[in-house]
Amino acid sequence: MAPRLPRSAAMVLATILGSLCLVALSDDEQLENLRFVRRAEDYASLVSHYNYIVIGGGTAGCPLAATLSEHSRVLLLERGGLPYRNMSSQEHFTDALADTTLASPAQRFISEDGVVNARARVLGGGSCLNAGFYTRASVDYVRAAGWDARLVNSSYRWVERTLVSRPDVPPWQAALRDALLEAGVTPDNGFTFDHVTGTKIGGTIFDNAGQRHTAADFLRHARPSGLTVLLYATAAGYTVLQDPLAVVAYTAADTYTRNVSPVAEGAPYPVAYGVVFADPLGVQHRVYLQDGAKNEVILSAGTLGSPQLLMLSGVGPQAHLEAHGVQVLVDQPMVGQGVADNPMNSVFIPSPVPVVGITRSGSFIEGVSGSEFGIPVSEGARRLARSFGLFSPQVKPPRLRCFHPLDYLVDRCFGSDNLGTLPPKQRTPEALQRAAEAMRRLDRRAFRGGFILEKILGPVSSGHIELRSTDPRANPAVTFNYFQEKEDLNRCVQGIQTIERVIQSRAFANFTYANASVESIFADSANFPVNLLPRHVNDSRTPEQYCRDTVMTIWHYHGGCQVGAVVDDDYRVFGVQRLRVIDSSTFKYSPGTNPQATVMMLGRYMGVKIQAERWRK
């Protein structure tokens, strides 16, 4: 179990994204560079055998598969495509999140709490869609997880050599850093990957040329003859493999389906045996593990995918599975439980001018500005923009209110197309497009400013994942129970109070309008379209109400297959042989200020450990 900081501890983060990448490699060029990566329909073999089958080519799956391929034959199955083109460009940062088509690398879902979220559907997973922040887990977290500290550090270094850069610190972020120090978030730790008390500059997966690096880059370290990566592999349906052994057969990534046979007589547990998937042309492929107890299926499908896959395969709460007509293989009531998302609250600070701290209150605060959060700030970029970052009517729920200290810039805003006046059923794609067109006509000063984002530690509150249906392509129902526990709410309030001190600091004075009070900034931000929750519109909104009203995600959800509940300390699934889960679904708490570093580290870490186990007599 990960440690908790004392109630008096808080963490504040501000960091930088890289600059715009003007040239991105094409899909064909990437395929030529990685010859073992191919589309599923180009996979000629209808039946094949591997030492390891890794399901999910995401933040954990890519480093895991690359590491295992050094001495074994590995198949990596990914439901999406390649992470190139606009995903590499900072200026197009939110385009993927705004894309709701079936081909989008970001599959949108809305939690039962009413918060808009997304899950990755692309090789490289969330590292292709996130803001690029990189920071390690704390020493206490590593110790509580029972990990080998030396191997953890070498695995982090392996990740950092491939992906991570030291960011520049533009004026807005420099002012935020100085404001955090002035607000008491001390000491100044400078640049470091480590999780330390005080203010620091963390790493970024955007390089100095502005190119995003993703977990897919780890595949360049793979042994080409040891790895096969298949893209766009989809479900084959409810197929039961016939074999003397008990079988749990899995399909690729988003295409999870239930494929089970009864436990063979004399076998103590069911045994993971292979995978069935269909390529985009509908051709079925069967992939088996080679003989031997050390050959394994490994789920790295993420917080939503891995528990969903287990349940659709008959491993989960018996009553829930039976209610959906799923044959129960293992009654495991903890599958899908303990799912949590670190709630985030944002404040937009309009600025007349076009970093990480760990305080003492249990919240993290991240700062981004201008186009660094996908907001097109130049005239040309805005005319061509597909989305408007956190301003986007496409990215967040369409209930936008125009606000800015320079009211004459936005006083007409959307006019008759103001989405905030439309009933939900009238908020059509056409209405969203009209809103985006109206935003393109706004003066660029309306987009000038920055966000300060607050995310709490932990969290303590948690929820669950349940099946909506047996359709393996459908998102499951997800409940996070944001701020259910008072400790989480207290941490949010303390984080908001830190942001107030930052806004009022001398260091930040040049980046705020003189006529914009703290109260007006928070009042305007409270009406920003960040979720589907009802607003409490009044002038006496408390910090507690602000936290609840403006809750959103920073995509740090985790849990559902937690260590000690669903998997053991070596990430083997209880009750099923030759099956592991290695991804963020095994975490009880989110590590560090941003989890992607630790998820990637875990892929490398477990790859090294599994290799060592394989050759140990």
PDB file of N, CA, C and O in Angstrom, residues 227-278:
ATOM      1  N   LEU A 227      10.142  -9.687 -31.160  1.00  0.00           N
ATOM      2  CA  LEU A 227       8.901  -8.964 -30.894  1.00  0.00           C
ATOM      3  C   LEU A 227       8.065  -8.817 -32.155  1.00  0.00           C
ATOM      4  O   LEU A 227       8.575  -8.505 -33.230  1.00  0.00           O
ATOM      5  N   THR A 228       6.757  -9.061 -31.996  1.00  0.00           N
ATOM      6  CA  THR A 228       5.765  -8.751 -33.022  1.00  0.00           C
ATOM      7  C   THR A 228       4.725  -7.837 -32.400  1.00  0.00           C
ATOM      8  O   THR A 228       4.188  -8.151 -31.330  1.00  0.00           O
ATOM      9  N   VAL A 229       4.457  -6.707 -33.047  1.00  0.00           N
ATOM     10  CA  VAL A 229       3.446  -5.762 -32.573  1.00  0.00           C
ATOM     11  C   VAL A 229       2.346  -5.693 -33.613  1.00  0.00           C
ATOM     12  O   VAL A 229       2.608  -5.404 -34.786  1.00  0.00           O
ATOM     13  N   LEU A 230       1.120  -5.967 -33.189  1.00  0.00           N
ATOM     14  CA  LEU A 230      -0.025  -5.916 -34.100  1.00  0.00           C
ATOM     15  C   LEU A 230      -0.954  -4.776 -33.701  1.00  0.00           C
ATOM     16  O   LEU A 230      -1.356  -4.668 -32.539  1.00  0.00           O
ATOM     17  N   LEU A 231      -1.283  -3.942 -34.677  1.00  0.00           N
ATOM     18  CA  LEU A 231      -2.164  -2.798 -34.472  1.00  0.00           C
ATOM     19  C   LEU A 231      -3.568  -3.110 -34.993  1.00  0.00           C
ATOM     20  O   LEU A 231      -3.741  -3.935 -35.882  1.00  0.00           O
ATOM     21  N   TYR A 232      -4.555  -2.454 -34.412  1.00  0.00           N
ATOM     22  CA  TYR A 232      -5.951  -2.576 -34.838  1.00  0.00           C
ATOM     23  C   TYR A 232      -6.445  -4.031 -34.764  1.00  0.00           C
ATOM     24  O   TYR A 232      -7.172  -4.504 -35.631  1.00  0.00           O
ATOM     25  N   ALA A 233      -6.033  -4.745 -33.726  1.00  0.00           N
ATOM     26  CA  ALA A 233      -6.542  -6.101 -33.502  1.00  0.00           C
ATOM     27  C   ALA A 233      -7.871  -5.987 -32.766  1.00  0.00           C
ATOM     28  O   ALA A 233      -7.973  -5.291 -31.765  1.00  0.00           O
ATOM     29  N   THR A 234      -8.895  -6.682 -33.248  1.00  0.00           N
ATOM     30  CA  THR A 234     -10.235  -6.526 -32.685  1.00  0.00           C
ATOM     31  C   THR A 234     -10.833  -7.877 -32.287  1.00  0.00           C
ATOM     32  O   THR A 234     -10.336  -8.935 -32.661  1.00  0.00           O
ATOM     33  N   ALA A 235     -11.942  -7.816 -31.542  1.00  0.00           N
ATOM     34  CA  ALA A 235     -12.495  -9.005 -30.912  1.00  0.00           C
ATOM     35  C   ALA A 235     -13.018 -10.013 -31.916  1.00  0.00           C
ATOM     36  O   ALA A 235     -13.596  -9.664 -32.931  1.00  0.00           O
ATOM     37  N   ALA A 236     -12.836 -11.295 -31.571  1.00  0.00           N
ATOM     38  CA  ALA A 236     -13.322 -12.375 -32.424  1.00  0.00           C
ATOM     39  C   ALA A 236     -14.672 -12.887 -31.961  1.00  0.00           C
ATOM     40  O   ALA A 236     -15.262 -13.725 -32.626  1.00  0.00           O
ATOM     41  N   GLY A 237     -15.171 -12.428 -30.848  1.00  0.00           N
ATOM     42  CA  GLY A 237     -16.454 -12.896 -30.339  1.00  0.00           C
ATOM     43  C   GLY A 237     -16.273 -13.935 -29.256  1.00  0.00           C
ATOM     44  O   GLY A 237     -15.195 -14.164 -28.737  1.00  0.00           O
ATOM     45  N   TYR A 238     -17.351 -14.631 -28.945  1.00  0.00           N
ATOM     46  CA  TYR A 238     -17.356 -15.562 -27.826  1.00  0.00           C
ATOM     47  C   TYR A 238     -16.901 -16.938 -28.295  1.00  0.00           C
ATOM     48  O   TYR A 238     -17.703 -17.805 -28.618  1.00  0.00           O
ATOM     49  N   THR A 239     -15.611 -17.126 -28.365  1.00  0.00           N
ATOM     50  CA  THR A 239     -15.045 -18.374 -28.836  1.00  0.00           C
ATOM     51  C   THR A 239     -14.475 -19.151 -27.667  1.00  0.00           C
ATOM     52  O   THR A 239     -13.773 -18.594 -26.834  1.00  0.00           O
ATOM     53  N   VAL A 240     -14.796 -20.443 -27.577  1.00  0.00           N
ATOM     54  CA  VAL A 240     -14.237 -21.307 -26.535  1.00  0.00           C
ATOM     55  C   VAL A 240     -13.167 -22.180 -27.162  1.00  0.00           C
ATOM     56  O   VAL A 240     -13.438 -22.940 -28.090  1.00  0.00           O
ATOM     57  N   LEU A 241     -11.947 -22.027 -26.689  1.00  0.00           N
ATOM     58  CA  LEU A 241     -10.860 -22.862 -27.185  1.00  0.00           C
ATOM     59  C   LEU A 241     -10.944 -24.237 -26.544  1.00  0.00           C
ATOM     60  O   LEU A 241     -11.189 -24.354 -25.344  1.00  0.00           O
ATOM     61  N   GLN A 242     -10.748 -25.255 -27.296  1.00  0.00           N
ATOM     62  CA  GLN A 242     -10.812 -26.617 -26.782  1.00  0.00           C
ATOM     63  C   GLN A 242      -9.382 -27.125 -26.555  1.00  0.00           C
ATOM     64  O   GLN A 242      -8.554 -27.110 -27.450  1.00  0.00           O
ATOM     65  N   ASP A 243      -9.110 -27.543 -25.332  1.00  0.00           N
ATOM     66  CA  ASP A 243      -7.771 -28.007 -24.996  1.00  0.00           C
ATOM     67  C   ASP A 243      -7.870 -28.815 -23.715  1.00  0.00           C
ATOM     68  O   ASP A 243      -8.745 -28.573 -22.893  1.00  0.00           O
ATOM     69  N   PRO A 244      -6.992 -29.787 -23.507  1.00  0.00           N
ATOM     70  CA  PRO A 244      -7.027 -30.541 -22.256  1.00  0.00           C
ATOM     71  C   PRO A 244      -6.873 -29.654 -21.028  1.00  0.00           C
ATOM     72  O   PRO A 244      -7.367 -29.980 -19.961  1.00  0.00           O
ATOM     73  N   LEU A 245      -6.146 -28.525 -21.170  1.00  0.00           N
ATOM     74  CA  LEU A 245      -5.987 -27.610 -20.050  1.00  0.00           C
ATOM     75  C   LEU A 245      -7.194 -26.711 -19.956  1.00  0.00           C
ATOM     76  O   LEU A 245      -7.900 -26.470 -20.921  1.00  0.00           O
ATOM     77  N   ALA A 246      -7.399 -26.163 -18.760  1.00  0.00           N
ATOM     78  CA  ALA A 246      -8.399 -25.111 -18.641  1.00  0.00           C
ATOM     79  C   ALA A 246      -7.888 -23.896 -19.393  1.00  0.00           C
ATOM     80  O   ALA A 246      -6.704 -23.650 -19.458  1.00  0.00           O
ATOM     81  N   VAL A 247      -8.816 -23.162 -19.987  1.00  0.00           N
ATOM     82  CA  VAL A 247      -8.417 -22.101 -20.901  1.00  0.00           C
ATOM     83  C   VAL A 247      -9.046 -20.784 -20.481  1.00  0.00           C
ATOM     84  O   VAL A 247     -10.222 -20.717 -20.165  1.00  0.00           O
ATOM     85  N   VAL A 248      -8.249 -19.728 -20.486  1.00  0.00           N
ATOM     86  CA  VAL A 248      -8.771 -18.371 -20.498  1.00  0.00           C
ATOM     87  C   VAL A 248      -8.139 -17.715 -21.704  1.00  0.00           C
ATOM     88  O   VAL A 248      -6.940 -17.502 -21.741  1.00  0.00           O
ATOM     89  N   ALA A 249      -8.913 -17.430 -22.726  1.00  0.00           N
ATOM     90  CA  ALA A 249      -8.357 -16.842 -23.949  1.00  0.00           C
ATOM     91  C   ALA A 249      -8.760 -15.382 -24.015  1.00  0.00           C
ATOM     92  O   ALA A 249      -9.897 -15.045 -23.725  1.00  0.00           O
ATOM     93  N   TYR A 250      -7.839 -14.528 -24.408  1.00  0.00           N
ATOM     94  CA  TYR A 250      -8.082 -13.101 -24.388  1.00  0.00           C
ATOM     95  C   TYR A 250      -7.890 -12.505 -25.768  1.00  0.00           C
ATOM     96  O   TYR A 250      -7.075 -12.968 -26.542  1.00  0.00           O
ATOM     97  N   THR A 251      -8.621 -11.448 -26.007  1.00  0.00           N
ATOM     98  CA  THR A 251      -8.457 -10.728 -27.253  1.00  0.00           C
ATOM     99  C   THR A 251      -7.696  -9.447 -26.994  1.00  0.00           C
ATOM    100  O   THR A 251      -7.358  -9.125 -25.874  1.00  0.00           O
ATOM    101  N   ALA A 252      -7.455  -8.683 -28.063  1.00  0.00           N
ATOM    102  CA  ALA A 252      -6.549  -7.550 -27.951  1.00  0.00           C
ATOM    103  C   ALA A 252      -7.221  -6.327 -27.351  1.00  0.00           C
ATOM    104  O   ALA A 252      -8.313  -5.966 -27.703  1.00  0.00           O
ATOM    105  N   ALA A 253      -6.505  -5.707 -26.467  1.00  0.00           N
ATOM    106  CA  ALA A 253      -6.781  -4.400 -25.895  1.00  0.00           C
ATOM    107  C   ALA A 253      -8.252  -4.078 -25.724  1.00  0.00           C
ATOM    108  O   ALA A 253      -8.891  -4.552 -24.825  1.00  0.00           O
ATOM    109  N   ASP A 254      -8.823  -3.255 -26.637  1.00  0.00           N
ATOM    110  CA  ASP A 254     -10.198  -2.800 -26.453  1.00  0.00           C
ATOM    111  C   ASP A 254     -11.174  -3.901 -26.780  1.00  0.00           C
ATOM    112  O   ASP A 254     -12.352  -3.799 -26.524  1.00  0.00           O
ATOM    113  N   THR A 255     -10.665  -5.013 -27.295  1.00  0.00           N
ATOM    114  CA  THR A 255     -11.520  -6.029 -27.861  1.00  0.00           C
ATOM    115  C   THR A 255     -11.647  -7.217 -26.936  1.00  0.00           C
ATOM    116  O   THR A 255     -11.571  -8.345 -27.354  1.00  0.00           O
ATOM    117  N   TYR A 256     -11.768  -6.943 -25.682  1.00  0.00           N
ATOM    118  CA  TYR A 256     -11.789  -8.011 -24.715  1.00  0.00           C
ATOM    119  C   TYR A 256     -13.101  -8.780 -24.799  1.00  0.00           C
ATOM    120  O   TYR A 256     -14.153  -8.212 -24.892  1.00  0.00           O
ATOM    121  N   THR A 257     -13.000 -10.070 -24.702  1.00  0.00           N
ATOM    122  CA  THR A 257     -14.206 -10.884 -24.734  1.00  0.00           C
ATOM    123  C   THR A 257     -14.038 -12.084 -23.820  1.00  0.00           C
ATOM    124  O   THR A 257     -12.933 -12.403 -23.408  1.00  0.00           O
ATOM    125  N   ARG A 258     -15.115 -12.716 -23.499  1.00  0.00           N
ATOM    126  CA  ARG A 258     -15.077 -13.854 -22.588  1.00  0.00           C
ATOM    127  C   ARG A 258     -14.830 -15.128 -23.389  1.00  0.00           C
ATOM    128  O   ARG A 258     -15.616 -15.504 -24.244  1.00  0.00           O
ATOM    129  N   ASN A 259     -13.717 -15.793 -23.122  1.00  0.00           N
ATOM    130  CA  ASN A 259     -13.400 -17.044 -23.791  1.00  0.00           C
ATOM    131  C   ASN A 259     -12.891 -18.008 -22.731  1.00  0.00           C
ATOM    132  O   ASN A 259     -11.751 -17.913 -22.295  1.00  0.00           O
ATOM    133  N   VAL A 260     -13.723 -18.898 -22.246  1.00  0.00           N
ATOM    134  CA  VAL A 260     -13.333 -19.755 -21.139  1.00  0.00           C
ATOM    135  C   VAL A 260     -13.781 -21.183 -21.407  1.00  0.00           C
ATOM    136  O   VAL A 260     -14.695 -21.440 -22.177  1.00  0.00           O
ATOM    137  N   SER A 261     -13.092 -22.110 -20.770  1.00  0.00           N
ATOM    138  CA  SER A 261     -13.580 -23.481 -20.728  1.00  0.00           C
ATOM    139  C   SER A 261     -13.500 -23.948 -19.294  1.00  0.00           C
ATOM    140  O   SER A 261     -12.785 -23.360 -18.490  1.00  0.00           O
ATOM    141  N   PRO A 262     -14.238 -24.959 -18.909  1.00  0.00           N
ATOM    142  CA  PRO A 262     -14.239 -25.394 -17.519  1.00  0.00           C
ATOM    143  C   PRO A 262     -12.840 -25.814 -17.086  1.00  0.00           C
ATOM    144  O   PRO A 262     -11.974 -26.154 -17.882  1.00  0.00           O
ATOM    145  N   VAL A 263     -12.629 -25.771 -15.777  1.00  0.00           N
ATOM    146  CA  VAL A 263     -11.347 -26.191 -15.223  1.00  0.00           C
ATOM    147  C   VAL A 263     -11.145 -27.676 -15.496  1.00  0.00           C
ATOM    148  O   VAL A 263     -12.015 -28.507 -15.257  1.00  0.00           O
ATOM    149  N   ALA A 264      -9.970 -28.005 -16.047  1.00  0.00           N
ATOM    150  CA  ALA A 264      -9.682 -29.405 -16.349  1.00  0.00           C
ATOM    151  C   ALA A 264      -9.599 -30.218 -15.067  1.00  0.00           C
ATOM    152  O   ALA A 264      -9.175 -29.725 -14.027  1.00  0.00           O
ATOM    153  N   GLU A 265     -10.031 -31.471 -15.161  1.00  0.00           N
ATOM    154  CA  GLU A 265     -10.019 -32.333 -13.979  1.00  0.00           C
ATOM    155  C   GLU A 265      -8.597 -32.475 -13.451  1.00  0.00           C
ATOM    156  O   GLU A 265      -7.655 -32.749 -14.187  1.00  0.00           O
ATOM    157  N   GLY A 266      -8.431 -32.225 -12.163  1.00  0.00           N
ATOM    158  CA  GLY A 266      -7.116 -32.339 -11.545  1.00  0.00           C
ATOM    159  C   GLY A 266      -6.331 -31.048 -11.536  1.00  0.00           C
ATOM    160  O   GLY A 266      -5.315 -30.936 -10.867  1.00  0.00           O
ATOM    161  N   ALA A 267      -6.755 -30.039 -12.309  1.00  0.00           N
ATOM    162  CA  ALA A 267      -6.057 -28.759 -12.325  1.00  0.00           C
ATOM    163  C   ALA A 267      -6.568 -27.898 -11.183  1.00  0.00           C
ATOM    164  O   ALA A 267      -7.777 -27.728 -11.026  1.00  0.00           O
ATOM    165  N   PRO A 268      -5.686 -27.352 -10.340  1.00  0.00           N
ATOM    166  CA  PRO A 268      -6.146 -26.574  -9.192  1.00  0.00           C
ATOM    167  C   PRO A 268      -6.771 -25.246  -9.582  1.00  0.00           C
ATOM    168  O   PRO A 268      -7.645 -24.734  -8.890  1.00  0.00           O
ATOM    169  N   TYR A 269      -6.334 -24.652 -10.657  1.00  0.00           N
ATOM    170  CA  TYR A 269      -6.841 -23.359 -11.102  1.00  0.00           C
ATOM    171  C   TYR A 269      -6.971 -23.374 -12.623  1.00  0.00           C
ATOM    172  O   TYR A 269      -6.275 -24.116 -13.312  1.00  0.00           O
ATOM    173  N   PRO A 270      -7.826 -22.498 -13.145  1.00  0.00           N
ATOM    174  CA  PRO A 270      -7.842 -22.323 -14.596  1.00  0.00           C
ATOM    175  C   PRO A 270      -6.501 -21.749 -15.055  1.00  0.00           C
ATOM    176  O   PRO A 270      -5.774 -21.128 -14.295  1.00  0.00           O
ATOM    177  N   VAL A 271      -6.196 -21.953 -16.324  1.00  0.00           N
ATOM    178  CA  VAL A 271      -4.884 -21.602 -16.870  1.00  0.00           C
ATOM    179  C   VAL A 271      -5.055 -20.701 -18.080  1.00  0.00           C
ATOM    180  O   VAL A 271      -5.797 -21.034 -18.998  1.00  0.00           O
ATOM    181  N   ALA A 272      -4.374 -19.560 -18.090  1.00  0.00           N
ATOM    182  CA  ALA A 272      -4.351 -18.712 -19.277  1.00  0.00           C
ATOM    183  C   ALA A 272      -3.601 -19.441 -20.373  1.00  0.00           C
ATOM    184  O   ALA A 272      -2.496 -19.942 -20.158  1.00  0.00           O
ATOM    185  N   TYR A 273      -4.192 -19.508 -21.538  1.00  0.00           N
ATOM    186  CA  TYR A 273      -3.671 -20.388 -22.585  1.00  0.00           C
ATOM    187  C   TYR A 273      -3.367 -19.653 -23.882  1.00  0.00           C
ATOM    188  O   TYR A 273      -2.469 -20.017 -24.605  1.00  0.00           O
ATOM    189  N   GLY A 274      -4.129 -18.623 -24.215  1.00  0.00           N
ATOM    190  CA  GLY A 274      -3.906 -17.955 -25.485  1.00  0.00           C
ATOM    191  C   GLY A 274      -4.866 -16.821 -25.736  1.00  0.00           C
ATOM    192  O   GLY A 274      -5.610 -16.413 -24.841  1.00  0.00           O
ATOM    193  N   VAL A 275      -4.839 -16.323 -26.937  1.00  0.00           N
ATOM    194  CA  VAL A 275      -5.602 -15.142 -27.332  1.00  0.00           C
ATOM    195  C   VAL A 275      -6.278 -15.388 -28.671  1.00  0.00           C
ATOM    196  O   VAL A 275      -5.687 -16.005 -29.556  1.00  0.00           O
ATOM    197  N   VAL A 276      -7.488 -14.897 -28.798  1.00  0.00           N
ATOM    198  CA  VAL A 276      -8.195 -14.905 -30.074  1.00  0.00           C
ATOM    199  C   VAL A 276      -8.472 -13.455 -30.444  1.00  0.00           C
ATOM    200  O   VAL A 276      -8.987 -12.694 -29.636  1.00  0.00           O
ATOM    201  N   PHE A 277      -8.097 -13.055 -31.655  1.00  0.00           N
ATOM    202  CA  PHE A 277      -8.412 -11.715 -32.100  1.00  0.00           C
ATOM    203  C   PHE A 277      -8.778 -11.744 -33.575  1.00  0.00           C
ATOM    204  O   PHE A 277      -8.479 -12.702 -34.294  1.00  0.00           O
ATOM    205  N   ALA A 278      -9.433 -10.694 -34.010  1.00  0.00           N
ATOM    206  CA  ALA A 278      -9.787 -10.547 -35.421  1.00  0.00           C
ATOM    207  C   ALA A 278      -9.135  -9.292 -35.962  1.00  0.00           C
ATOM    208  O   ALA A 278      -9.034  -8.276 -35.280  1.00  0.00           O
TER     209      ALA A 278
END
